[in-house]
C-alpha cells in the first residue's frame, strides 16, 4: 500500500516503531561463512524515514575468537542509516569453526525498504543470513479519551452566583452543531454559570484510519475535565424543566 509519507507525518498520526528484535535464523549457508547465532536488526531511524532516505547499508564486521563482533564499520550506505546499522551489527554473534578462531572479517547487508511503502509486516525479512530487509513499521498512537478543560490556577475558585467552591468533574463532550437559544445563554450567565453538565467539542469528531488494518480510532476526546458548582447544576436542571423548548 502506498501512501504519501509526508502527509502521514504532517498529520502527526503515526508513531514509528523501531524493530530491534533479536532472533536466530536457520538457513542453508555456504560452508565458508560462519553460522549466524544471533542477528539483531537495526532500527529504522524516524529522521531517515522523514527525509525519505532508504536503501542498502553494507557493514563490515570483525569477529573475535568467541564469535562476537569486535568492530563494525559501514562501508556503504546513507549516513542517516549507517549509525543504526553499525549498532545492530555489533550485537551479532557467529559460530566459528575451530580453524576460524582468529578474527574474521564478514559483511552484513541491511536493506532499508522505501518508507513510503507502508508496511504491515512487523518482521524483518532475511533474504539470507547475512542480508536483511528492514521495512518501515508503524502503528497509530493512542489518543487520550479525556481532555482537561480546567484552567490553571483555578484552585479555590468559587461560583460567582452561589459562592460555592468549584469541584472537578469528568463530563461527556457533545459534538455537532449546537445552537443554544439566547434565553438559555442568558439564564446560564445569570443563574448557573458553572453547571458544566457537558462540554462542547465542535462540529466534527476526528477519526483516524490505520492504513495497515483499516481500523478506525477516534482522535477527538470523549470526555472533558471541568469545574462545576453543584448548586448551578440544580439551578440548570430546574430551569430546563420549566423551559424545555428554549434550551437548544
Ligand atoms: Zn453556582
Short mmCIF file of C-alpha atoms in Angstrom, two decimals, residues 139-238:
data_model
loop_
_atom_site.label_atom_id
_atom_site.label_comp_id
_atom_site.label_asym_id
_atom_site.label_seq_id
_atom_site.Cartn_x
_atom_site.Cartn_y
_atom_site.Cartn_z
CA UNK A 139 1.12 1.92 14.49
CA UNK A 140 -1.38 4.53 15.47
CA UNK A 141 -0.62 6.41 18.64
CA UNK A 142 -3.07 6.10 21.46
CA UNK A 143 -5.38 9.03 21.85
CA UNK A 144 -6.44 10.14 25.27
CA UNK A 145 -10.21 9.94 25.70
CA UNK A 146 -10.22 12.85 28.14
CA UNK A 147 -9.19 16.46 27.71
CA UNK A 148 -8.53 18.84 30.57
CA UNK A 149 -10.64 21.99 30.38
CA UNK A 150 -9.79 23.17 33.87
CA UNK A 151 -7.90 26.44 33.69
CA UNK A 152 -4.63 26.60 35.60
CA UNK A 153 -4.66 28.37 38.96
CA UNK A 154 -8.34 27.66 39.46
CA UNK A 155 -7.80 26.16 42.90
CA UNK A 156 -10.04 27.73 45.48
CA UNK A 157 -12.19 29.39 42.84
CA UNK A 158 -15.82 29.90 43.82
CA UNK A 159 -19.04 30.14 41.87
CA UNK A 160 -19.82 33.85 41.39
CA UNK A 161 -23.56 33.14 41.81
CA UNK A 162 -23.63 30.67 44.70
CA UNK A 163 -20.28 31.26 46.33
CA UNK A 164 -19.60 27.50 46.43
CA UNK A 165 -16.14 26.10 45.93
CA UNK A 166 -15.91 24.70 42.40
CA UNK A 167 -15.33 20.96 42.15
CA UNK A 168 -13.81 18.85 39.41
CA UNK A 169 -15.83 16.53 37.23
CA UNK A 170 -15.43 14.48 34.08
CA UNK A 171 -18.26 15.12 31.64
CA UNK A 172 -19.18 13.89 28.19
CA UNK A 173 -18.22 16.00 25.19
CA UNK A 174 -21.05 16.72 22.77
CA UNK A 175 -20.08 17.05 19.11
CA UNK A 176 -22.09 18.57 16.33
CA UNK A 177 -23.58 21.92 15.58
CA UNK A 178 -25.42 23.07 18.68
CA UNK A 179 -27.22 26.36 18.73
CA UNK A 180 -28.40 27.48 22.10
CA UNK A 181 -31.34 29.74 22.38
CA UNK A 182 -30.43 33.24 23.62
CA UNK A 183 -32.78 32.69 26.56
CA UNK A 184 -30.73 29.72 27.67
CA UNK A 185 -27.42 31.54 27.30
CA UNK A 186 -28.76 34.48 29.25
CA UNK A 187 -30.05 32.21 32.03
CA UNK A 188 -26.78 30.31 32.13
CA UNK A 189 -24.83 33.51 32.64
CA UNK A 190 -27.14 34.75 35.34
CA UNK A 191 -28.29 31.60 37.16
CA UNK A 192 -25.89 28.68 36.56
CA UNK A 193 -22.56 29.75 35.05
CA UNK A 194 -20.80 26.68 36.45
CA UNK A 195 -23.32 23.95 35.71
CA UNK A 196 -20.97 22.42 33.13
CA UNK A 197 -23.05 19.27 32.81
CA UNK A 198 -21.48 18.61 29.44
CA UNK A 199 -18.76 20.02 27.24
CA UNK A 200 -18.85 21.01 23.59
CA UNK A 201 -16.26 19.74 21.18
CA UNK A 202 -17.05 21.45 17.91
CA UNK A 203 -18.74 20.22 14.79
CA UNK A 204 -16.91 17.08 13.88
CA UNK A 205 -15.32 14.12 15.56
CA UNK A 206 -11.87 13.43 14.20
CA UNK A 207 -11.33 9.82 13.33
CA UNK A 208 -8.08 8.34 12.18
CA UNK A 209 -7.83 5.29 10.00
CA UNK A 210 -4.95 2.91 10.37
CA UNK A 211 -3.96 2.27 6.74
CA UNK A 212 -2.48 -1.05 7.78
CA UNK A 213 -5.58 -2.81 9.01
CA UNK A 214 -8.33 -0.30 8.26
CA UNK A 215 -9.34 0.08 11.88
CA UNK A 216 -10.65 3.46 12.89
CA UNK A 217 -9.76 5.27 16.07
CA UNK A 218 -11.47 8.33 17.47
CA UNK A 219 -8.82 11.00 17.84
CA UNK A 220 -11.17 13.52 19.44
CA UNK A 221 -11.59 13.09 23.19
CA UNK A 222 -14.85 11.71 24.54
CA UNK A 223 -14.71 13.39 27.92
CA UNK A 224 -13.58 16.67 29.40
CA UNK A 225 -12.47 17.54 32.87
CA UNK A 226 -14.35 20.61 34.01
CA UNK A 227 -15.08 22.66 37.10
CA UNK A 228 -18.64 22.79 38.34
CA UNK A 229 -20.84 24.10 41.10
CA UNK A 230 -23.41 21.70 42.49
CA UNK A 231 -25.96 24.47 43.08
CA UNK A 232 -25.52 25.64 39.47
CA UNK A 233 -26.40 22.15 38.30
CA UNK A 234 -29.52 22.12 40.43
CA UNK A 235 -30.46 25.55 39.09
CA UNK A 236 -29.89 24.45 35.49
CA UNK A 237 -31.99 21.30 35.94
CA UNK A 238 -34.78 23.40 37.39
#
